[in-house]
mmCIF file with all atom_site columns, C-alpha atoms in Angstrom:
data_model
loop_
_atom_site.group_PDB
_atom_site.id
_atom_site.type_symbol
_atom_site.label_atom_id
_atom_site.label_alt_id
_atom_site.label_comp_id
_atom_site.label_asym_id
_atom_site.label_entity_id
_atom_site.label_seq_id
_atom_site.pdbx_PDB_ins_code
_atom_site.Cartn_x
_atom_site.Cartn_y
_atom_site.Cartn_z
_atom_site.occupancy
_atom_site.B_iso_or_equiv
_atom_site.pdbx_formal_charge
_atom_site.auth_seq_id
_atom_site.auth_comp_id
_atom_site.auth_asym_id
_atom_site.auth_atom_id
_atom_site.pdbx_PDB_model_num
ATOM 1   C CA . CYS A 1 1   ? 3.919  81.617 40.949 1.00 0.00 ? 166 CYS A CA 1
ATOM 2   C CA . SER A 1 2   ? 6.363  80.445 38.294 1.00 0.00 ? 167 SER A CA 1
ATOM 3   C CA . ILE A 1 3   ? 10.123 80.816 38.363 1.00 0.00 ? 168 ILE A CA 1
ATOM 4   C CA . PHE A 1 4   ? 9.802  83.590 35.777 1.00 0.00 ? 169 PHE A CA 1
ATOM 5   C CA . ASP A 1 5   ? 7.247  85.429 37.948 1.00 0.00 ? 170 ASP A CA 1
ATOM 6   C CA . ASN A 1 6   ? 9.568  85.119 40.941 1.00 0.00 ? 171 ASN A CA 1
ATOM 7   C CA . ILE A 1 7   ? 12.555 86.507 39.054 1.00 0.00 ? 172 ILE A CA 1
ATOM 8   C CA . ALA A 1 8   ? 10.508 89.331 37.500 1.00 0.00 ? 173 ALA A CA 1
ATOM 9   C CA . SER A 1 9   ? 8.871  90.103 40.859 1.00 0.00 ? 174 SER A CA 1
ATOM 10  C CA . GLY A 1 10  ? 6.256  92.311 39.211 1.00 0.00 ? 175 GLY A CA 1
ATOM 11  C CA . ALA A 1 11  ? 8.723  94.307 37.103 1.00 0.00 ? 176 ALA A CA 1
ATOM 12  C CA . LEU A 1 12  ? 8.438  94.575 33.326 1.00 0.00 ? 177 LEU A CA 1
ATOM 13  C CA . VAL A 1 13  ? 11.081 91.989 32.512 1.00 0.00 ? 178 VAL A CA 1
ATOM 14  C CA . THR A 1 14  ? 11.463 89.992 29.304 1.00 0.00 ? 179 THR A CA 1
ATOM 15  C CA . MET A 1 15  ? 12.016 86.249 29.265 1.00 0.00 ? 180 MET A CA 1
ATOM 16  C CA . ASP A 1 16  ? 15.529 86.875 27.885 1.00 0.00 ? 181 ASP A CA 1
ATOM 17  C CA . GLU A 1 17  ? 16.326 89.197 30.793 1.00 0.00 ? 182 GLU A CA 1
ATOM 18  C CA . ALA A 1 18  ? 15.066 86.573 33.255 1.00 0.00 ? 183 ALA A CA 1
ATOM 19  C CA . TRP A 1 19  ? 17.277 83.919 31.623 1.00 0.00 ? 184 TRP A CA 1
ATOM 20  C CA . GLU A 1 20  ? 20.270 86.274 31.722 1.00 0.00 ? 185 GLU A CA 1
ATOM 21  C CA . ALA A 1 21  ? 19.706 86.896 35.447 1.00 0.00 ? 186 ALA A CA 1
ATOM 22  C CA . ALA A 1 22  ? 19.322 83.150 36.050 1.00 0.00 ? 187 ALA A CA 1
ATOM 23  C CA . LYS A 1 23  ? 22.647 82.534 34.282 1.00 0.00 ? 188 LYS A CA 1
ATOM 24  C CA . MET A 1 24  ? 24.360 85.236 36.336 1.00 0.00 ? 189 MET A CA 1
ATOM 25  C CA . ALA A 1 25  ? 22.997 83.578 39.488 1.00 0.00 ? 190 ALA A CA 1
ATOM 26  C CA . GLY A 1 26  ? 24.194 80.122 38.409 1.00 0.00 ? 191 GLY A CA 1
ATOM 27  C CA . PHE A 1 27  ? 20.562 78.961 38.299 1.00 0.00 ? 192 PHE A CA 1
ATOM 28  C CA . ALA A 1 28  ? 19.931 78.520 34.545 1.00 0.00 ? 193 ALA A CA 1
ATOM 29  C CA . ASP A 1 29  ? 21.053 74.867 34.361 1.00 0.00 ? 194 ASP A CA 1
ATOM 30  C CA . ASP A 1 30  ? 18.678 73.945 37.190 1.00 0.00 ? 195 ASP A CA 1
ATOM 31  C CA . ILE A 1 31  ? 15.787 75.722 35.471 1.00 0.00 ? 196 ILE A CA 1
ATOM 32  C CA . GLU A 1 32  ? 16.545 74.018 32.148 1.00 0.00 ? 197 GLU A CA 1
ATOM 33  C CA . ALA A 1 33  ? 16.425 70.631 33.914 1.00 0.00 ? 198 ALA A CA 1
ATOM 34  C CA . MET A 1 34  ? 12.921 71.332 35.251 1.00 0.00 ? 199 MET A CA 1
ATOM 35  C CA . PRO A 1 35  ? 10.045 69.961 33.142 1.00 0.00 ? 200 PRO A CA 1
ATOM 36  C CA . MET A 1 36  ? 8.466  73.374 32.526 1.00 0.00 ? 201 MET A CA 1
ATOM 37  C CA . GLY A 1 37  ? 11.632 75.468 32.618 1.00 0.00 ? 202 GLY A CA 1
ATOM 38  C CA . MET A 1 38  ? 10.928 79.105 33.507 1.00 0.00 ? 203 MET A CA 1
ATOM 39  C CA . HIS A 1 39  ? 7.228  78.243 33.755 1.00 0.00 ? 204 HIS A CA 1
ATOM 40  C CA . THR A 1 40  ? 7.792  75.739 36.578 1.00 0.00 ? 205 THR A CA 1
ATOM 41  C CA . VAL A 1 41  ? 5.511  76.584 39.484 1.00 0.00 ? 206 VAL A CA 1
ATOM 42  C CA . ILE A 1 42  ? 7.218  77.140 42.819 1.00 0.00 ? 207 ILE A CA 1
ATOM 43  C CA . SER A 1 43  ? 5.294  75.930 45.837 1.00 0.00 ? 208 SER A CA 1
ATOM 44  C CA . GLU A 1 44  ? 4.527  78.197 48.790 1.00 0.00 ? 209 GLU A CA 1
ATOM 45  C CA . GLY A 1 45  ? 7.782  79.023 50.562 1.00 0.00 ? 210 GLY A CA 1
ATOM 46  C CA . GLY A 1 46  ? 9.789  77.409 47.767 1.00 0.00 ? 211 GLY A CA 1
ATOM 47  C CA . SER A 1 47  ? 9.610  73.973 49.385 1.00 0.00 ? 212 SER A CA 1
ATOM 48  C CA . ASN A 1 48  ? 10.131 72.278 46.005 1.00 0.00 ? 213 ASN A CA 1
ATOM 49  C CA . LEU A 1 49  ? 13.527 74.015 45.670 1.00 0.00 ? 214 LEU A CA 1
ATOM 50  C CA . SER A 1 50  ? 16.725 73.258 47.564 1.00 0.00 ? 215 SER A CA 1
ATOM 51  C CA . GLY A 1 51  ? 18.248 75.888 49.845 1.00 0.00 ? 216 GLY A CA 1
ATOM 52  C CA . GLY A 1 52  ? 20.877 76.678 47.215 1.00 0.00 ? 217 GLY A CA 1
ATOM 53  C CA . GLN A 1 53  ? 18.237 76.971 44.491 1.00 0.00 ? 218 GLN A CA 1
ATOM 54  C CA . ARG A 1 54  ? 16.196 79.369 46.638 1.00 0.00 ? 219 ARG A CA 1
ATOM 55  C CA . GLN A 1 55  ? 19.296 81.520 47.197 1.00 0.00 ? 220 GLN A CA 1
ATOM 56  C CA . ARG A 1 56  ? 20.094 81.549 43.475 1.00 0.00 ? 221 ARG A CA 1
ATOM 57  C CA . LEU A 1 57  ? 16.482 82.470 42.661 1.00 0.00 ? 222 LEU A CA 1
ATOM 58  C CA . LEU A 1 58  ? 16.696 85.442 45.028 1.00 0.00 ? 223 LEU A CA 1
ATOM 59  C CA . ILE A 1 59  ? 20.063 86.454 43.564 1.00 0.00 ? 224 ILE A CA 1
ATOM 60  C CA . ALA A 1 60  ? 18.561 86.294 40.042 1.00 0.00 ? 225 ALA A CA 1
ATOM 61  C CA . ARG A 1 61  ? 15.674 88.473 41.255 1.00 0.00 ? 226 ARG A CA 1
ATOM 62  C CA . ALA A 1 62  ? 18.170 90.990 42.642 1.00 0.00 ? 227 ALA A CA 1
ATOM 63  C CA . LEU A 1 63  ? 20.225 91.016 39.423 1.00 0.00 ? 228 LEU A CA 1
ATOM 64  C CA . VAL A 1 64  ? 17.492 91.080 36.768 1.00 0.00 ? 229 VAL A CA 1
ATOM 65  C CA . LEU A 1 65  ? 17.075 94.864 36.882 1.00 0.00 ? 230 LEU A CA 1
ATOM 66  C CA . LYS A 1 66  ? 20.850 95.458 36.874 1.00 0.00 ? 231 LYS A CA 1
ATOM 67  C CA . PRO A 1 67  ? 20.966 97.514 40.069 1.00 0.00 ? 232 PRO A CA 1
ATOM 68  C CA . ARG A 1 68  ? 23.740 99.962 40.948 1.00 0.00 ? 233 ARG A CA 1
ATOM 69  C CA . LEU A 1 69  ? 23.904 98.744 44.559 1.00 0.00 ? 234 LEU A CA 1
ATOM 70  C CA . LEU A 1 70  ? 23.545 95.238 46.004 1.00 0.00 ? 235 LEU A CA 1
ATOM 71  C CA . ILE A 1 71  ? 23.490 94.359 49.681 1.00 0.00 ? 236 ILE A CA 1
ATOM 72  C CA . PHE A 1 72  ? 24.251 90.670 50.253 1.00 0.00 ? 237 PHE A CA 1
ATOM 73  C CA . ASP A 1 73  ? 23.861 89.323 53.778 1.00 0.00 ? 238 ASP A CA 1
ATOM 74  C CA . GLU A 1 74  ? 25.229 85.770 53.639 1.00 0.00 ? 239 GLU A CA 1
ATOM 75  C CA . ALA A 1 75  ? 23.609 85.598 50.189 1.00 0.00 ? 240 ALA A CA 1
ATOM 76  C CA . THR A 1 76  ? 25.833 82.764 48.965 1.00 0.00 ? 241 THR A CA 1
ATOM 77  C CA . SER A 1 77  ? 26.081 80.733 52.179 1.00 0.00 ? 242 SER A CA 1
ATOM 78  C CA . ALA A 1 78  ? 24.173 77.741 50.720 1.00 0.00 ? 243 ALA A CA 1
ATOM 79  C CA . LEU A 1 79  ? 26.091 77.730 47.420 1.00 0.00 ? 244 LEU A CA 1
ATOM 80  C CA . ASP A 1 80  ? 28.956 75.443 46.537 1.00 0.00 ? 245 ASP A CA 1
ATOM 81  C CA . ASN A 1 81  ? 32.269 77.042 45.589 1.00 0.00 ? 246 ASN A CA 1
ATOM 82  C CA . ARG A 1 82  ? 31.732 76.604 41.823 1.00 0.00 ? 247 ARG A CA 1
ATOM 83  C CA . THR A 1 83  ? 28.330 78.317 41.877 1.00 0.00 ? 248 THR A CA 1
ATOM 84  C CA . GLN A 1 84  ? 29.603 81.019 44.208 1.00 0.00 ? 249 GLN A CA 1
ATOM 85  C CA . ASN A 1 85  ? 32.369 81.756 41.673 1.00 0.00 ? 250 ASN A CA 1
ATOM 86  C CA . ILE A 1 86  ? 29.795 82.027 38.861 1.00 0.00 ? 251 ILE A CA 1
ATOM 87  C CA . VAL A 1 87  ? 27.774 84.525 40.900 1.00 0.00 ? 252 VAL A CA 1
ATOM 88  C CA . SER A 1 88  ? 30.868 86.537 41.883 1.00 0.00 ? 253 SER A CA 1
ATOM 89  C CA . GLU A 1 89  ? 32.168 86.724 38.301 1.00 0.00 ? 254 GLU A CA 1
ATOM 90  C CA . SER A 1 90  ? 28.735 87.762 36.994 1.00 0.00 ? 255 SER A CA 1
ATOM 91  C CA . ILE A 1 91  ? 28.423 90.520 39.564 1.00 0.00 ? 256 ILE A CA 1
ATOM 92  C CA . ASP A 1 92  ? 31.979 91.676 38.791 1.00 0.00 ? 257 ASP A CA 1
ATOM 93  C CA . GLU A 1 93  ? 30.933 92.051 35.133 1.00 0.00 ? 258 GLU A CA 1
ATOM 94  C CA . LEU A 1 94  ? 27.933 94.181 36.153 1.00 0.00 ? 259 LEU A CA 1
ATOM 95  C CA . GLN A 1 95  ? 30.290 96.567 37.933 1.00 0.00 ? 260 GLN A CA 1
ATOM 96  C CA . VAL A 1 96  ? 27.768 97.073 40.708 1.00 0.00 ? 261 VAL A CA 1
ATOM 97  C CA . THR A 1 97  ? 28.626 98.412 44.148 1.00 0.00 ? 262 THR A CA 1
ATOM 98  C CA . ARG A 1 98  ? 28.285 95.602 46.672 1.00 0.00 ? 263 ARG A CA 1
ATOM 99  C CA . ILE A 1 99  ? 28.015 95.577 50.400 1.00 0.00 ? 264 ILE A CA 1
ATOM 100 C CA . VAL A 1 100 ? 28.665 91.985 51.441 1.00 0.00 ? 265 VAL A CA 1
ATOM 101 C CA . ILE A 1 101 ? 28.209 90.498 54.882 1.00 0.00 ? 266 ILE A CA 1
ATOM 102 C CA . ALA A 1 102 ? 30.018 87.167 54.896 1.00 0.00 ? 267 ALA A CA 1
ATOM 103 C CA . HIS A 1 103 ? 31.526 84.562 57.134 1.00 0.00 ? 268 HIS A CA 1
ATOM 104 C CA . ARG A 1 104 ? 32.952 82.579 54.190 1.00 0.00 ? 269 ARG A CA 1
ATOM 105 C CA . LEU A 1 105 ? 35.941 84.815 53.549 1.00 0.00 ? 270 LEU A CA 1
ATOM 106 C CA . SER A 1 106 ? 36.540 83.579 49.997 1.00 0.00 ? 271 SER A CA 1
ATOM 107 C CA . THR A 1 107 ? 33.385 85.507 49.003 1.00 0.00 ? 272 THR A CA 1
ATOM 108 C CA . ILE A 1 108 ? 35.140 88.810 49.703 1.00 0.00 ? 273 ILE A CA 1
ATOM 109 C CA . ARG A 1 109 ? 38.542 88.039 48.155 1.00 0.00 ? 274 ARG A CA 1
ATOM 110 C CA . ASN A 1 110 ? 38.133 90.701 45.437 1.00 0.00 ? 275 ASN A CA 1
ATOM 111 C CA . ALA A 1 111 ? 36.596 93.389 47.645 1.00 0.00 ? 276 ALA A CA 1
ATOM 112 C CA . ASP A 1 112 ? 38.079 96.874 47.362 1.00 0.00 ? 277 ASP A CA 1
ATOM 113 C CA . ARG A 1 113 ? 37.734 97.408 51.110 1.00 0.00 ? 278 ARG A CA 1
ATOM 114 C CA . ILE A 1 114 ? 36.978 94.950 53.916 1.00 0.00 ? 279 ILE A CA 1
ATOM 115 C CA . TYR A 1 115 ? 35.821 95.930 57.386 1.00 0.00 ? 280 TYR A CA 1
ATOM 116 C CA . VAL A 1 116 ? 36.280 93.296 60.088 1.00 0.00 ? 281 VAL A CA 1
ATOM 117 C CA . LEU A 1 117 ? 33.764 93.570 62.914 1.00 0.00 ? 282 LEU A CA 1
ATOM 118 C CA . GLU A 1 118 ? 34.024 92.135 66.395 1.00 0.00 ? 283 GLU A CA 1
ATOM 119 C CA . ALA A 1 119 ? 31.267 92.728 68.944 1.00 0.00 ? 284 ALA A CA 1
ATOM 120 C CA . GLY A 1 120 ? 29.789 95.403 66.655 1.00 0.00 ? 285 GLY A CA 1
ATOM 121 C CA . ARG A 1 121 ? 33.020 97.403 66.338 1.00 0.00 ? 286 ARG A CA 1
ATOM 122 C CA . VAL A 1 122 ? 35.396 97.725 63.385 1.00 0.00 ? 287 VAL A CA 1
ATOM 123 C CA . VAL A 1 123 ? 38.665 96.123 64.517 1.00 0.00 ? 288 VAL A CA 1
ATOM 124 C CA . GLN A 1 124 ? 40.455 95.960 61.142 1.00 0.00 ? 289 GLN A CA 1
ATOM 125 C CA . GLN A 1 125 ? 40.088 97.320 57.638 1.00 0.00 ? 290 GLN A CA 1
ATOM 126 C CA . GLY A 1 126 ? 41.947 96.917 54.381 1.00 0.00 ? 291 GLY A CA 1
ATOM 127 C CA . THR A 1 127 ? 42.113 94.757 51.279 1.00 0.00 ? 292 THR A CA 1
ATOM 128 C CA . PHE A 1 128 ? 42.027 90.976 51.474 1.00 0.00 ? 293 PHE A CA 1
ATOM 129 C CA . GLU A 1 129 ? 45.810 90.737 51.047 1.00 0.00 ? 294 GLU A CA 1
ATOM 130 C CA . GLU A 1 130 ? 46.535 93.523 53.532 1.00 0.00 ? 295 GLU A CA 1
ATOM 131 C CA . LEU A 1 131 ? 44.376 91.882 56.188 1.00 0.00 ? 296 LEU A CA 1
ATOM 132 C CA . LEU A 1 132 ? 45.777 88.441 55.485 1.00 0.00 ? 297 LEU A CA 1
ATOM 133 C CA . ASN A 1 133 ? 49.320 89.725 56.003 1.00 0.00 ? 298 ASN A CA 1
ATOM 134 C CA . GLN A 1 134 ? 48.710 91.406 59.351 1.00 0.00 ? 299 GLN A CA 1
ATOM 135 C CA . GLU A 1 135 ? 48.105 89.770 62.689 1.00 0.00 ? 300 GLU A CA 1
ATOM 136 C CA . GLY A 1 136 ? 44.537 90.018 63.860 1.00 0.00 ? 301 GLY A CA 1
ATOM 137 C CA . LEU A 1 137 ? 41.053 88.606 63.718 1.00 0.00 ? 302 LEU A CA 1
ATOM 138 C CA . PHE A 1 138 ? 40.905 88.379 59.908 1.00 0.00 ? 303 PHE A CA 1
ATOM 139 C CA . ALA A 1 139 ? 44.091 86.299 59.631 1.00 0.00 ? 304 ALA A CA 1
ATOM 140 C CA . ASN A 1 140 ? 42.885 84.086 62.489 1.00 0.00 ? 305 ASN A CA 1
ATOM 141 C CA . LEU A 1 141 ? 39.510 83.511 60.822 1.00 0.00 ? 306 LEU A CA 1
ATOM 142 C CA . MET A 1 142 ? 41.190 82.798 57.496 1.00 0.00 ? 307 MET A CA 1
ATOM 143 C CA . ALA A 1 143 ? 43.563 80.278 59.104 1.00 0.00 ? 308 ALA A CA 1
ATOM 144 C CA . ARG A 1 144 ? 40.576 78.468 60.658 1.00 0.00 ? 309 ARG A CA 1
ATOM 145 C CA . GLN A 1 145 ? 38.712 78.347 57.344 1.00 0.00 ? 310 GLN A CA 1
ATOM 146 C CA . MET A 1 146 ? 41.746 76.999 55.507 1.00 0.00 ? 311 MET A CA 1
ATOM 147 C CA . ALA A 1 147 ? 42.363 74.238 58.093 1.00 0.00 ? 312 ALA A CA 1
#
């Protein structure tokens, strides 16, 4: 299967739409650097892509049809901060509802509502700033990530 086929995932998607999704996922530059571009064949299991490239390919696949709801479970964990920012800004522009499960707290900085779970129970909720300014698990986790 080619990169285009993977992004389209069987849907009726144009090449332009696939490129737009790749740009939103921060993957377009990588694709352009490949000898066959969008027509580059991906090996079984994506072994000829890095972990970050595989994540960006899956993000592009999720974005190509411009969904109203996205559920991301550690979807940007293998991305560097620059690429993560590209993805976040692109998704912000789509104005799509997102449910994000994340350990890297910078990925949820702009969330409307954050729920902090401990042992399967909600122990805090609020905006990023509200949670940062109150004592609790969120502030402790943030302090550890900033150290």
